[in-house]
Tab-separated table of C-alpha atoms and ligand atoms in Angstrom:
chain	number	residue	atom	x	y	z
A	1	UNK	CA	-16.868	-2.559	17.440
A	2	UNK	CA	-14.578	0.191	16.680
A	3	UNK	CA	-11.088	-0.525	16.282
A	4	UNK	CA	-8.116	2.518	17.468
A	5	UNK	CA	-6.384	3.778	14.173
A	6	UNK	CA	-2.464	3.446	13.693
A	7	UNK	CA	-0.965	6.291	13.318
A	8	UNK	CA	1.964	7.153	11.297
A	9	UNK	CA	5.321	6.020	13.043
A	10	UNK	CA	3.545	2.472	13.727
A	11	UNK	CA	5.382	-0.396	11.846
A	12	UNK	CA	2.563	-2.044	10.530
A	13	UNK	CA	1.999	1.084	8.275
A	14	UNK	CA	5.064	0.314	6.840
A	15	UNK	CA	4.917	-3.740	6.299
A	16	UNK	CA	3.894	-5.535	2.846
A	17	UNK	CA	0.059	-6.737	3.348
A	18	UNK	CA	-0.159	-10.420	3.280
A	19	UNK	CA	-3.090	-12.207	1.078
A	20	UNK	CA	-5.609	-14.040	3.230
A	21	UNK	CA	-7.597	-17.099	3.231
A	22	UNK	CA	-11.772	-17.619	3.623
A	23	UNK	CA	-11.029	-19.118	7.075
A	24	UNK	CA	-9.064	-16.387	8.117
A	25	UNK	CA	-10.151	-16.079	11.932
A	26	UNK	CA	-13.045	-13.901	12.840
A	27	UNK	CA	-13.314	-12.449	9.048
A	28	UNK	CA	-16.548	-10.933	8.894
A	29	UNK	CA	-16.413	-9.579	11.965
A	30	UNK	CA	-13.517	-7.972	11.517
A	31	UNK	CA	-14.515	-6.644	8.285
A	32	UNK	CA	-17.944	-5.634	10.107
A	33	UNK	CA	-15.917	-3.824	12.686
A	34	UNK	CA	-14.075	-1.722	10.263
A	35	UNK	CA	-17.386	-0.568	8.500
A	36	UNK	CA	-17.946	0.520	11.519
A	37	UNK	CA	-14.830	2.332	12.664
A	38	UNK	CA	-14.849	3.808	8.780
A	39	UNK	CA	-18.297	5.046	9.761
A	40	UNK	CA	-17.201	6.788	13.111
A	41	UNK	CA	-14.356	8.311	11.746
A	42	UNK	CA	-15.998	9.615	9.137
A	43	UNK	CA	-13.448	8.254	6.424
A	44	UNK	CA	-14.289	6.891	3.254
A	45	UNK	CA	-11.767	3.907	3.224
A	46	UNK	CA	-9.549	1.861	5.663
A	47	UNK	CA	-7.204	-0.496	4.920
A	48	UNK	CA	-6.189	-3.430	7.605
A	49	UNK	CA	-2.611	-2.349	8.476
A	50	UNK	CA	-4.536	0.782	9.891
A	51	UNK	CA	-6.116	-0.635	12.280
A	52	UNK	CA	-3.283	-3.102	13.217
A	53	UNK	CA	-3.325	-6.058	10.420
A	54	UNK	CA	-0.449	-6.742	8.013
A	55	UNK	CA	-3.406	-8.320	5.904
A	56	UNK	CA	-4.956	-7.523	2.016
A	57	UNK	CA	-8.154	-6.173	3.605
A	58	UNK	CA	-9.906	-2.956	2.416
A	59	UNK	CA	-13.041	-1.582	3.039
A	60	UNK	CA	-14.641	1.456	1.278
A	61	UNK	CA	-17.367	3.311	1.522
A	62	UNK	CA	-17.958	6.410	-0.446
A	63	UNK	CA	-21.218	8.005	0.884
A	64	UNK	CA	-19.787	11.016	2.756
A	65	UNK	CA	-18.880	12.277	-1.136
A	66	UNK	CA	-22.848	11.639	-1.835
A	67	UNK	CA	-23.011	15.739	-2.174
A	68	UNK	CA	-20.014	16.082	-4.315
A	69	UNK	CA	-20.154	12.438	-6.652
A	70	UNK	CA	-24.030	11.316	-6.427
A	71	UNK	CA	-22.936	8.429	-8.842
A	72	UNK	CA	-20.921	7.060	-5.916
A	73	UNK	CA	-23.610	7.238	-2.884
A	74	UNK	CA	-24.433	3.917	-2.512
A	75	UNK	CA	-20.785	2.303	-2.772
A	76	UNK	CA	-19.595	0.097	-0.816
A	77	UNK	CA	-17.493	-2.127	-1.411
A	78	UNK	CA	-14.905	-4.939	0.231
A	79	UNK	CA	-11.716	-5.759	-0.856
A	80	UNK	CA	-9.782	-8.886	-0.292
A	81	UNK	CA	-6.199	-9.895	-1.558
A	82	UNK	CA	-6.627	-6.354	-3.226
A	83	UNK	CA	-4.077	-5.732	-6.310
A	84	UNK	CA	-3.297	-3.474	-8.699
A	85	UNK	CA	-2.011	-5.252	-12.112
A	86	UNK	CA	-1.980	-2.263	-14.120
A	87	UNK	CA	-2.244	1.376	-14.125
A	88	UNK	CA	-3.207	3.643	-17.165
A	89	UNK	CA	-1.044	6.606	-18.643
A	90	UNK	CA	-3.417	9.294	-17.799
A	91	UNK	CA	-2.609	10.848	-14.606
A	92	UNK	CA	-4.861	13.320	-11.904
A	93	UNK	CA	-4.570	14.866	-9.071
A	94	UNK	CA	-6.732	14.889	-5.930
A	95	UNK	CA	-6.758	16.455	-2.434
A	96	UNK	CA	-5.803	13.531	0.261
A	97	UNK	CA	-5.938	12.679	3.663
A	98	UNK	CA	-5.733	9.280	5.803
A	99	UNK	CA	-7.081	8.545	8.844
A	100	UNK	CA	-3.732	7.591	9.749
A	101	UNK	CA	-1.810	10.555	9.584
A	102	UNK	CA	-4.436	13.359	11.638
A	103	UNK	CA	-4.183	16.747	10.291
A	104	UNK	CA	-3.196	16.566	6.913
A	105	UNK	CA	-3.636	16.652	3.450
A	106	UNK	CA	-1.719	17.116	0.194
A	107	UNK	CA	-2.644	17.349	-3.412
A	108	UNK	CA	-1.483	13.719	-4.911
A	109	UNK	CA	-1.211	13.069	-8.675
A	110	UNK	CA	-2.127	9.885	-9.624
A	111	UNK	CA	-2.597	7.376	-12.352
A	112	UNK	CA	-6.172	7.718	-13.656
A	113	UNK	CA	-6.760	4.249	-14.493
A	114	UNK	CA	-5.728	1.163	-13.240
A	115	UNK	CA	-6.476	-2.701	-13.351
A	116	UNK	CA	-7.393	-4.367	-10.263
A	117	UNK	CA	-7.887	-8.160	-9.220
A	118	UNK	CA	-9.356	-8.453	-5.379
A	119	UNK	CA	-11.910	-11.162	-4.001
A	120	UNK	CA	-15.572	-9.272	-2.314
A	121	UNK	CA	-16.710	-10.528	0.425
A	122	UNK	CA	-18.152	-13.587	-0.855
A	123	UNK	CA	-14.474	-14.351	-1.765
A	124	UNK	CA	-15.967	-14.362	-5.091
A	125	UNK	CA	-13.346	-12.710	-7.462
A	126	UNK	CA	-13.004	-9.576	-9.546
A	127	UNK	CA	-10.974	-8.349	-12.154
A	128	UNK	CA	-11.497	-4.690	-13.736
A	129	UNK	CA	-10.435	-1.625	-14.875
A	130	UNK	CA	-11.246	1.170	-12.327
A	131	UNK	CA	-11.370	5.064	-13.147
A	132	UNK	CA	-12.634	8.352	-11.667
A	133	UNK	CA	-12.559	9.605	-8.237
A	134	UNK	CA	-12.923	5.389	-7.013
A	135	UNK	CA	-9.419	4.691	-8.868
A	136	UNK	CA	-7.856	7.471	-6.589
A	137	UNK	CA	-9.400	6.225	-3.491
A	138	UNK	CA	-8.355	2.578	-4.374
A	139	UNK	CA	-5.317	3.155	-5.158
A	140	UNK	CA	-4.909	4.821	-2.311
A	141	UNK	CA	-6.232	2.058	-0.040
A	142	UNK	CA	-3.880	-0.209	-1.773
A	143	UNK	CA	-0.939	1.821	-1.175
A	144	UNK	CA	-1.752	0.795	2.273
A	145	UNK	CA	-1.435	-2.988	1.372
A	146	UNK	CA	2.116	-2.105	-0.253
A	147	UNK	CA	3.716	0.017	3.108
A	148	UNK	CA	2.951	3.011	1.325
A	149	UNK	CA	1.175	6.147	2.540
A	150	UNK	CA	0.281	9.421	0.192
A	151	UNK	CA	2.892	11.796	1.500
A	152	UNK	CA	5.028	9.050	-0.433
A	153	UNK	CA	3.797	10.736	-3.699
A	154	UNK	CA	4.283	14.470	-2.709
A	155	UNK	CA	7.396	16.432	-3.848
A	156	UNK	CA	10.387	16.544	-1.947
A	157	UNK	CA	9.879	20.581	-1.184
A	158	UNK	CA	5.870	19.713	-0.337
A	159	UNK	CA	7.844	16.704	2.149
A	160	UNK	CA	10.240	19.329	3.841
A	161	UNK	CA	7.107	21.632	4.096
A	162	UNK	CA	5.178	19.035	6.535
A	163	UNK	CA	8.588	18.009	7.748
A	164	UNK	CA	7.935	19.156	11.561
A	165	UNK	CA	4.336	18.581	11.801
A	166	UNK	CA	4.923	14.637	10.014
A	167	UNK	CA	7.706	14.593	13.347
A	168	UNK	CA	5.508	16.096	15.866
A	169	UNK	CA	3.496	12.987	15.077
A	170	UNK	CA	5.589	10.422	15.736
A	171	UNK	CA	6.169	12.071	19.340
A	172	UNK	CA	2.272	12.125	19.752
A	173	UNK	CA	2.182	15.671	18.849
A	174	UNK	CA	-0.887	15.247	17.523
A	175	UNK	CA	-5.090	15.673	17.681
A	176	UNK	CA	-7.629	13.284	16.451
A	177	UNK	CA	-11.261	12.990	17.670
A	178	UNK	CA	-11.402	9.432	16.848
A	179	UNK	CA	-9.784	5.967	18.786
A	180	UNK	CA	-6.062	5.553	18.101
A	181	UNK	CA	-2.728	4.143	19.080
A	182	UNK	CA	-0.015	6.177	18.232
A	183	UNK	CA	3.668	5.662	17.302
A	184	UNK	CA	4.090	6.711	21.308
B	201	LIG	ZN1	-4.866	6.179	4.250
């Protein structure tokens, strides 16, 4: 099923994730359900407050980058009780967008490293250090988990810049071609 995306001006963008239990209800259907909305939107990630859930529950998929980063075609991965224990000194920068703000996208520097714990799908757990292009998409998706979005990151002049058009949102000034609820 595919699930409307929040859009920026809805609360749950803005809450702290909560960690989740194996019998949270309807689990792997709701994780199959946002493979599939990832899939129709054409994103590469989703995180649950975007589609609604103040939960630690990430999906990824990174096979729309096949052309640009063969080494990540076949990843997929889910991500439960997602954190980030560490990040490394090295930073880059990367072009982003989100699903949940429509229109956008900024250049983001970010830690180039960083140490995650998170439990797959099997609730089976993980703990490693992540780099590359997959430690900027994570740690984007996690941002999600923390209330955070990317324009978070951008400079204060790059903020004023996409002042009207981050407004013009919240009034539902605004074009997607996907499913969403907006902030109105
Ligand atoms: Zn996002």
């Amino acid at each position: 099923m595919i699930l409307p995306i929040y859009i920026y001006g809805q609360p749950v963008l803005r809450k702290v994730a909560e960690d989740i239990t194996a019998d949270y209800p309807g689990l792997t259907q709701l994780i199959a359900d946002m493979y599939d909305t990832l899939d129709k939107t054409g994103g590469i990630g989703l995180a649950a407050p975007q589609i609604g859930k103040a939960i630690r529950l990430v999906v990824i998929n990174l096979k729309e980058l096949a052309e640009d980063y063969p080494e990540y075609a076949d990843y997929k991965q889910t991500f439960i009780n997602a954190h980030i224990l560490e990040y490394g000194e090295e930073k880059s920068s990367s072009d982003e967008g989100c699903l949940s703000l429509p229109g956008l996208s900024e250049k983001v520097v970010r830690p180039s490293k960083i140490h995650v714990q998170y439990l797959d799908e099997e609730m089976l757990p993980h703990d490693e250090w992540v780099d590359g292009y997959l430690a900027t998409v994570m740690q984007h998706e996690f941002d999600h988990l923390e209330g955070k979005l990317y324009i978070d990151h951008i400079s204060a002049l790059r903020k004023q810049l996409i002042k009207k058009k981050l407004q013009g949102m919240l009034r539902g000034n605004f074009s997607c071609r996907y499913k969403f609820k907006a902030a109105k």
